[in-house]
Amino acid sequence: PDALRSHLDSAHHWEMMRILGDPMSSTPPSAKHLFISCAVIEGIFLCVNIGTMSPFIFEKIMPYHLKYTGLILGWWGGTYCGLNMARYGPRSQGAWFLARTAAGPIFVALGVAGLALADGVPGLPREWGPWPSYVLLITSFGGMAIFDAALHARQMLPPWLLKWKVGVSGLITASLLLGVLKGRYLERNAHELIMAYALS
Protein backbone atom coordinates (compact mmCIF):
# COMPACT_ATOMS: atom_id res chain seq x y z
CA PRO A 1 0.00 0.00 0.00
CA ASP A 2 2.76 2.48 0.88
CA ALA A 3 4.59 1.78 -2.36
CA LEU A 4 1.40 2.18 -4.39
CA ARG A 5 0.52 5.45 -2.63
CA SER A 6 4.04 6.76 -3.19
CA HIS A 7 3.83 5.82 -6.87
CA LEU A 8 0.45 7.57 -7.25
CA ASP A 9 1.68 10.67 -5.41
CA SER A 10 4.68 10.83 -7.71
CA ALA A 11 2.51 10.44 -10.82
CA HIS A 12 0.15 13.21 -9.63
CA HIS A 13 3.01 15.54 -8.71
CA TRP A 14 4.73 15.24 -12.10
CA GLU A 15 1.48 15.52 -14.03
CA MET A 16 0.73 18.79 -12.23
CA MET A 17 4.22 20.03 -13.04
CA ARG A 18 3.63 19.16 -16.69
CA ILE A 19 0.37 21.13 -16.72
CA LEU A 20 1.29 24.10 -14.50
CA GLY A 21 4.97 24.37 -15.37
CA ASP A 22 8.19 23.11 -13.87
CA PRO A 23 9.74 25.40 -11.22
CA MET A 24 13.08 23.86 -12.22
CA SER A 25 12.90 25.71 -15.55
CA SER A 26 14.84 28.59 -13.94
CA THR A 27 18.60 28.18 -13.73
CA PRO A 28 20.08 28.30 -10.19
CA PRO A 29 22.51 31.27 -9.97
CA SER A 30 25.52 29.15 -9.03
CA ALA A 31 24.88 26.77 -11.95
CA LYS A 32 24.61 29.68 -14.37
CA HIS A 33 28.02 31.00 -13.33
CA LEU A 34 29.53 27.53 -13.63
CA PHE A 35 28.20 26.91 -17.13
CA ILE A 36 29.23 30.38 -18.30
CA SER A 37 32.76 29.70 -17.01
CA CYS A 38 32.84 26.41 -18.92
CA ALA A 39 31.66 28.16 -22.10
CA VAL A 40 34.28 30.92 -21.75
CA ILE A 41 37.14 28.44 -21.34
CA GLU A 42 35.89 26.38 -24.28
CA GLY A 43 35.55 29.58 -26.30
CA ILE A 44 39.22 30.33 -25.67
CA PHE A 45 40.19 26.91 -27.03
CA LEU A 46 37.93 27.51 -30.03
CA CYS A 47 39.62 30.86 -30.73
CA VAL A 48 43.04 29.21 -30.56
CA ASN A 49 41.83 26.52 -32.99
CA ILE A 50 40.59 29.19 -35.38
CA GLY A 51 43.51 31.58 -35.07
CA THR A 52 46.65 29.46 -34.94
CA MET A 53 48.50 28.34 -38.04
CA SER A 54 51.49 27.07 -36.07
CA PRO A 55 51.84 23.29 -35.79
CA PHE A 56 53.91 23.81 -32.61
CA ILE A 57 51.26 25.89 -30.83
CA PHE A 58 48.48 23.55 -31.90
CA GLU A 59 50.42 20.50 -30.72
CA LYS A 60 51.00 22.12 -27.31
CA ILE A 61 47.41 23.32 -26.81
CA MET A 62 45.55 20.31 -28.25
CA PRO A 63 46.11 17.84 -25.35
CA TYR A 64 44.89 20.41 -22.82
CA HIS A 65 41.76 21.00 -24.87
CA LEU A 66 41.05 17.27 -25.04
CA LYS A 67 41.69 16.82 -21.31
CA TYR A 68 39.41 19.75 -20.48
CA THR A 69 36.55 18.37 -22.60
CA GLY A 70 37.14 14.91 -21.07
CA LEU A 71 36.71 16.44 -17.61
CA ILE A 72 33.50 18.19 -18.71
CA LEU A 73 32.11 14.92 -20.09
CA GLY A 74 32.92 13.12 -16.84
CA TRP A 75 31.39 15.91 -14.77
CA TRP A 76 28.18 15.83 -16.80
CA GLY A 77 28.06 12.07 -16.38
CA GLY A 78 28.11 12.75 -12.65
CA THR A 79 25.02 14.97 -12.95
CA TYR A 80 22.98 11.84 -13.73
CA CYS A 81 24.07 10.37 -10.40
CA GLY A 82 22.99 13.60 -8.70
CA LEU A 83 19.57 13.51 -10.38
CA ASN A 84 19.10 9.94 -9.18
CA MET A 85 20.12 10.82 -5.64
CA ALA A 86 17.58 13.66 -5.72
CA ARG A 87 15.00 11.25 -7.19
CA TYR A 88 14.21 13.76 -9.89
CA GLY A 89 11.47 12.50 -12.22
CA PRO A 90 8.23 10.51 -12.06
CA ARG A 91 8.57 7.06 -10.52
CA SER A 92 6.50 5.57 -13.35
CA GLN A 93 9.61 5.94 -15.53
CA GLY A 94 11.34 3.00 -13.86
CA ALA A 95 13.26 1.85 -16.94
CA TRP A 96 14.54 5.39 -17.53
CA PHE A 97 15.68 5.62 -13.91
CA LEU A 98 17.80 2.54 -14.58
CA ALA A 99 19.08 3.99 -17.84
CA ARG A 100 20.01 7.24 -16.10
CA THR A 101 21.70 5.30 -13.30
CA ALA A 102 23.82 3.41 -15.85
CA ALA A 103 24.54 6.52 -17.92
CA GLY A 104 26.34 8.25 -15.04
CA PRO A 105 29.27 5.82 -14.69
CA ILE A 106 29.36 5.22 -18.46
CA PHE A 107 29.87 8.88 -19.31
CA VAL A 108 32.32 9.34 -16.44
CA ALA A 109 34.34 6.41 -17.84
CA LEU A 110 34.18 7.86 -21.36
CA GLY A 111 35.39 11.20 -20.05
CA VAL A 112 38.31 9.57 -18.26
CA ALA A 113 39.14 7.57 -21.41
CA GLY A 114 39.06 10.73 -23.54
CA LEU A 115 41.35 12.44 -21.05
CA ALA A 116 43.78 9.50 -21.01
CA LEU A 117 43.87 9.22 -24.81
CA ALA A 118 44.73 12.91 -25.21
CA ASP A 119 48.45 12.12 -24.97
CA GLY A 120 48.25 9.33 -27.55
CA VAL A 121 47.47 5.64 -27.34
CA PRO A 122 50.25 3.53 -25.77
CA GLY A 123 51.17 0.54 -27.92
CA LEU A 124 49.59 1.91 -31.09
CA PRO A 125 51.45 3.51 -34.02
CA ARG A 126 52.65 7.02 -33.21
CA GLU A 127 50.83 8.50 -36.20
CA TRP A 128 47.54 7.70 -34.48
CA GLY A 129 48.38 10.45 -32.00
CA PRO A 130 45.46 11.88 -30.01
CA TRP A 131 42.91 11.46 -32.82
CA PRO A 132 41.04 8.54 -31.13
CA SER A 133 40.34 10.93 -28.23
CA TYR A 134 38.66 13.37 -30.64
CA VAL A 135 36.45 10.61 -32.08
CA LEU A 136 35.52 9.33 -28.61
CA LEU A 137 34.66 12.76 -27.23
CA ILE A 138 32.66 13.96 -30.26
CA THR A 139 30.66 10.71 -30.29
CA SER A 140 30.10 10.87 -26.52
CA PHE A 141 28.85 14.46 -26.53
CA GLY A 142 26.52 13.65 -29.43
CA GLY A 143 25.17 10.58 -27.64
CA MET A 144 24.72 12.53 -24.42
CA ALA A 145 22.69 15.23 -26.21
CA ILE A 146 20.32 12.58 -27.62
CA PHE A 147 20.01 10.90 -24.23
CA ASP A 148 19.34 14.24 -22.51
CA ALA A 149 16.57 15.05 -25.00
CA ALA A 150 14.97 11.66 -24.31
CA LEU A 151 15.19 12.22 -20.54
CA HIS A 152 13.72 15.71 -20.83
CA ALA A 153 10.78 14.40 -22.85
CA ARG A 154 10.00 12.10 -19.90
CA GLN A 155 10.48 14.81 -17.22
CA MET A 156 13.68 13.10 -16.09
CA LEU A 157 15.95 16.11 -16.68
CA PRO A 158 15.37 19.71 -15.49
CA PRO A 159 14.67 22.13 -18.38
CA TRP A 160 17.44 24.51 -17.30
CA LEU A 161 20.02 21.71 -17.28
CA LEU A 162 19.05 20.59 -20.78
CA LYS A 163 19.32 24.18 -22.07
CA TRP A 164 22.81 24.74 -20.70
CA LYS A 165 24.16 21.30 -21.53
CA VAL A 166 22.97 21.49 -25.15
CA GLY A 167 24.40 24.99 -25.55
CA VAL A 168 27.82 24.24 -24.09
CA SER A 169 27.93 20.79 -25.77
CA GLY A 170 27.29 22.46 -29.13
CA LEU A 171 30.23 24.80 -28.52
CA ILE A 172 32.45 21.91 -27.41
CA THR A 173 31.50 19.74 -30.40
CA ALA A 174 32.14 22.59 -32.85
CA SER A 175 35.54 23.20 -31.26
CA LEU A 176 36.44 19.50 -31.37
CA LEU A 177 35.36 19.15 -35.01
CA LEU A 178 37.39 22.22 -35.95
CA GLY A 179 40.30 20.79 -33.97
CA VAL A 180 40.20 17.59 -36.03
CA LEU A 181 40.07 19.46 -39.34
CA LYS A 182 42.68 22.05 -38.38
CA GLY A 183 44.94 19.48 -36.74
CA ARG A 184 44.89 17.20 -39.77
CA TYR A 185 45.67 20.15 -42.04
CA LEU A 186 48.56 21.32 -39.88
CA GLU A 187 49.88 17.77 -39.60
CA ARG A 188 49.88 17.26 -43.37
CA ASN A 189 51.44 20.65 -44.13
CA ALA A 190 53.71 21.06 -41.10
CA HIS A 191 56.95 21.14 -43.10
CA GLU A 192 55.73 23.76 -45.58
CA LEU A 193 54.26 25.95 -42.83
CA ILE A 194 57.45 25.82 -40.77
CA MET A 195 59.61 26.67 -43.79
CA ALA A 196 57.32 29.54 -44.77
CA TYR A 197 57.48 30.92 -41.23
CA ALA A 198 61.28 30.59 -41.17
CA LEU A 199 61.62 32.46 -44.48
CA SER A 200 59.22 35.25 -43.53
CSV table of C-alpha atoms in Angstrom, one decimal:
chain,number,residue,atom,x,y,z
A,1,PRO,CA,0.0,0.0,0.0
A,2,ASP,CA,2.8,2.5,0.9
A,3,ALA,CA,4.6,1.8,-2.4
A,4,LEU,CA,1.4,2.2,-4.4
A,5,ARG,CA,0.5,5.4,-2.6
A,6,SER,CA,4.0,6.8,-3.2
A,7,HIS,CA,3.8,5.8,-6.9
A,8,LEU,CA,0.5,7.6,-7.3
A,9,ASP,CA,1.7,10.7,-5.4
A,10,SER,CA,4.7,10.8,-7.7
A,11,ALA,CA,2.5,10.4,-10.8
A,12,HIS,CA,0.1,13.2,-9.6
A,13,HIS,CA,3.0,15.5,-8.7
A,14,TRP,CA,4.7,15.2,-12.1
A,15,GLU,CA,1.5,15.5,-14.0
A,16,MET,CA,0.7,18.8,-12.2
A,17,MET,CA,4.2,20.0,-13.0
A,18,ARG,CA,3.6,19.2,-16.7
A,19,ILE,CA,0.4,21.1,-16.7
A,20,LEU,CA,1.3,24.1,-14.5
A,21,GLY,CA,5.0,24.4,-15.4
A,22,ASP,CA,8.2,23.1,-13.9
A,23,PRO,CA,9.7,25.4,-11.2
A,24,MET,CA,13.1,23.9,-12.2
A,25,SER,CA,12.9,25.7,-15.6
A,26,SER,CA,14.8,28.6,-13.9
A,27,THR,CA,18.6,28.2,-13.7
A,28,PRO,CA,20.1,28.3,-10.2
A,29,PRO,CA,22.5,31.3,-10.0
A,30,SER,CA,25.5,29.1,-9.0
A,31,ALA,CA,24.9,26.8,-11.9
A,32,LYS,CA,24.6,29.7,-14.4
A,33,HIS,CA,28.0,31.0,-13.3
A,34,LEU,CA,29.5,27.5,-13.6
A,35,PHE,CA,28.2,26.9,-17.1
A,36,ILE,CA,29.2,30.4,-18.3
A,37,SER,CA,32.8,29.7,-17.0
A,38,CYS,CA,32.8,26.4,-18.9
A,39,ALA,CA,31.7,28.2,-22.1
A,40,VAL,CA,34.3,30.9,-21.8
A,41,ILE,CA,37.1,28.4,-21.3
A,42,GLU,CA,35.9,26.4,-24.3
A,43,GLY,CA,35.5,29.6,-26.3
A,44,ILE,CA,39.2,30.3,-25.7
A,45,PHE,CA,40.2,26.9,-27.0
A,46,LEU,CA,37.9,27.5,-30.0
A,47,CYS,CA,39.6,30.9,-30.7
A,48,VAL,CA,43.0,29.2,-30.6
A,49,ASN,CA,41.8,26.5,-33.0
A,50,ILE,CA,40.6,29.2,-35.4
A,51,GLY,CA,43.5,31.6,-35.1
A,52,THR,CA,46.6,29.5,-34.9
A,53,MET,CA,48.5,28.3,-38.0
A,54,SER,CA,51.5,27.1,-36.1
A,55,PRO,CA,51.8,23.3,-35.8
A,56,PHE,CA,53.9,23.8,-32.6
A,57,ILE,CA,51.3,25.9,-30.8
A,58,PHE,CA,48.5,23.6,-31.9
A,59,GLU,CA,50.4,20.5,-30.7
A,60,LYS,CA,51.0,22.1,-27.3
A,61,ILE,CA,47.4,23.3,-26.8
A,62,MET,CA,45.5,20.3,-28.2
A,63,PRO,CA,46.1,17.8,-25.4
A,64,TYR,CA,44.9,20.4,-22.8
A,65,HIS,CA,41.8,21.0,-24.9
A,66,LEU,CA,41.1,17.3,-25.0
A,67,LYS,CA,41.7,16.8,-21.3
A,68,TYR,CA,39.4,19.7,-20.5
A,69,THR,CA,36.5,18.4,-22.6
A,70,GLY,CA,37.1,14.9,-21.1
A,71,LEU,CA,36.7,16.4,-17.6
A,72,ILE,CA,33.5,18.2,-18.7
A,73,LEU,CA,32.1,14.9,-20.1
A,74,GLY,CA,32.9,13.1,-16.8
A,75,TRP,CA,31.4,15.9,-14.8
A,76,TRP,CA,28.2,15.8,-16.8
A,77,GLY,CA,28.1,12.1,-16.4
A,78,GLY,CA,28.1,12.7,-12.6
A,79,THR,CA,25.0,15.0,-13.0
A,80,TYR,CA,23.0,11.8,-13.7
A,81,CYS,CA,24.1,10.4,-10.4
A,82,GLY,CA,23.0,13.6,-8.7
A,83,LEU,CA,19.6,13.5,-10.4
A,84,ASN,CA,19.1,9.9,-9.2
A,85,MET,CA,20.1,10.8,-5.6
A,86,ALA,CA,17.6,13.7,-5.7
A,87,ARG,CA,15.0,11.2,-7.2
A,88,TYR,CA,14.2,13.8,-9.9
A,89,GLY,CA,11.5,12.5,-12.2
A,90,PRO,CA,8.2,10.5,-12.1
A,91,ARG,CA,8.6,7.1,-10.5
A,92,SER,CA,6.5,5.6,-13.3
A,93,GLN,CA,9.6,5.9,-15.5
A,94,GLY,CA,11.3,3.0,-13.9
A,95,ALA,CA,13.3,1.8,-16.9
A,96,TRP,CA,14.5,5.4,-17.5
A,97,PHE,CA,15.7,5.6,-13.9
A,98,LEU,CA,17.8,2.5,-14.6
A,99,ALA,CA,19.1,4.0,-17.8
A,100,ARG,CA,20.0,7.2,-16.1
A,101,THR,CA,21.7,5.3,-13.3
A,102,ALA,CA,23.8,3.4,-15.8
A,103,ALA,CA,24.5,6.5,-17.9
A,104,GLY,CA,26.3,8.2,-15.0
A,105,PRO,CA,29.3,5.8,-14.7
A,106,ILE,CA,29.4,5.2,-18.5
A,107,PHE,CA,29.9,8.9,-19.3
A,108,VAL,CA,32.3,9.3,-16.4
A,109,ALA,CA,34.3,6.4,-17.8
A,110,LEU,CA,34.2,7.9,-21.4
A,111,GLY,CA,35.4,11.2,-20.1
A,112,VAL,CA,38.3,9.6,-18.3
A,113,ALA,CA,39.1,7.6,-21.4
A,114,GLY,CA,39.1,10.7,-23.5
A,115,LEU,CA,41.3,12.4,-21.0
A,116,ALA,CA,43.8,9.5,-21.0
A,117,LEU,CA,43.9,9.2,-24.8
A,118,ALA,CA,44.7,12.9,-25.2
A,119,ASP,CA,48.4,12.1,-25.0
A,120,GLY,CA,48.2,9.3,-27.6
A,121,VAL,CA,47.5,5.6,-27.3
A,122,PRO,CA,50.3,3.5,-25.8
A,123,GLY,CA,51.2,0.5,-27.9
A,124,LEU,CA,49.6,1.9,-31.1
A,125,PRO,CA,51.4,3.5,-34.0
A,126,ARG,CA,52.7,7.0,-33.2
A,127,GLU,CA,50.8,8.5,-36.2
A,128,TRP,CA,47.5,7.7,-34.5
A,129,GLY,CA,48.4,10.5,-32.0
A,130,PRO,CA,45.5,11.9,-30.0
A,131,TRP,CA,42.9,11.5,-32.8
A,132,PRO,CA,41.0,8.5,-31.1
A,133,SER,CA,40.3,10.9,-28.2
A,134,TYR,CA,38.7,13.4,-30.6
A,135,VAL,CA,36.4,10.6,-32.1
A,136,LEU,CA,35.5,9.3,-28.6
A,137,LEU,CA,34.7,12.8,-27.2
A,138,ILE,CA,32.7,14.0,-30.3
A,139,THR,CA,30.7,10.7,-30.3
A,140,SER,CA,30.1,10.9,-26.5
A,141,PHE,CA,28.9,14.5,-26.5
A,142,GLY,CA,26.5,13.6,-29.4
A,143,GLY,CA,25.2,10.6,-27.6
A,144,MET,CA,24.7,12.5,-24.4
A,145,ALA,CA,22.7,15.2,-26.2
A,146,ILE,CA,20.3,12.6,-27.6
A,147,PHE,CA,20.0,10.9,-24.2
A,148,ASP,CA,19.3,14.2,-22.5
A,149,ALA,CA,16.6,15.1,-25.0
A,150,ALA,CA,15.0,11.7,-24.3
A,151,LEU,CA,15.2,12.2,-20.5
A,152,HIS,CA,13.7,15.7,-20.8
A,153,ALA,CA,10.8,14.4,-22.9
A,154,ARG,CA,10.0,12.1,-19.9
A,155,GLN,CA,10.5,14.8,-17.2
A,156,MET,CA,13.7,13.1,-16.1
A,157,LEU,CA,15.9,16.1,-16.7
A,158,PRO,CA,15.4,19.7,-15.5
A,159,PRO,CA,14.7,22.1,-18.4
A,160,TRP,CA,17.4,24.5,-17.3
A,161,LEU,CA,20.0,21.7,-17.3
A,162,LEU,CA,19.0,20.6,-20.8
A,163,LYS,CA,19.3,24.2,-22.1
A,164,TRP,CA,22.8,24.7,-20.7
A,165,LYS,CA,24.2,21.3,-21.5
A,166,VAL,CA,23.0,21.5,-25.1
A,167,GLY,CA,24.4,25.0,-25.5
A,168,VAL,CA,27.8,24.2,-24.1
A,169,SER,CA,27.9,20.8,-25.8
A,170,GLY,CA,27.3,22.5,-29.1
A,171,LEU,CA,30.2,24.8,-28.5
A,172,ILE,CA,32.5,21.9,-27.4
A,173,THR,CA,31.5,19.7,-30.4
A,174,ALA,CA,32.1,22.6,-32.8
A,175,SER,CA,35.5,23.2,-31.3
A,176,LEU,CA,36.4,19.5,-31.4
A,177,LEU,CA,35.4,19.2,-35.0
A,178,LEU,CA,37.4,22.2,-35.9
A,179,GLY,CA,40.3,20.8,-34.0
A,180,VAL,CA,40.2,17.6,-36.0
A,181,LEU,CA,40.1,19.5,-39.3
A,182,LYS,CA,42.7,22.0,-38.4
A,183,GLY,CA,44.9,19.5,-36.7
A,184,ARG,CA,44.9,17.2,-39.8
A,185,TYR,CA,45.7,20.1,-42.0
A,186,LEU,CA,48.6,21.3,-39.9
A,187,GLU,CA,49.9,17.8,-39.6
A,188,ARG,CA,49.9,17.3,-43.4
A,189,ASN,CA,51.4,20.6,-44.1
A,190,ALA,CA,53.7,21.1,-41.1
A,191,HIS,CA,56.9,21.1,-43.1
A,192,GLU,CA,55.7,23.8,-45.6
A,193,LEU,CA,54.3,25.9,-42.8
A,194,ILE,CA,57.5,25.8,-40.8
A,195,MET,CA,59.6,26.7,-43.8
A,196,ALA,CA,57.3,29.5,-44.8
A,197,TYR,CA,57.5,30.9,-41.2
A,198,ALA,CA,61.3,30.6,-41.2
A,199,LEU,CA,61.6,32.5,-44.5
A,200,SER,CA,59.2,35.3,-43.5
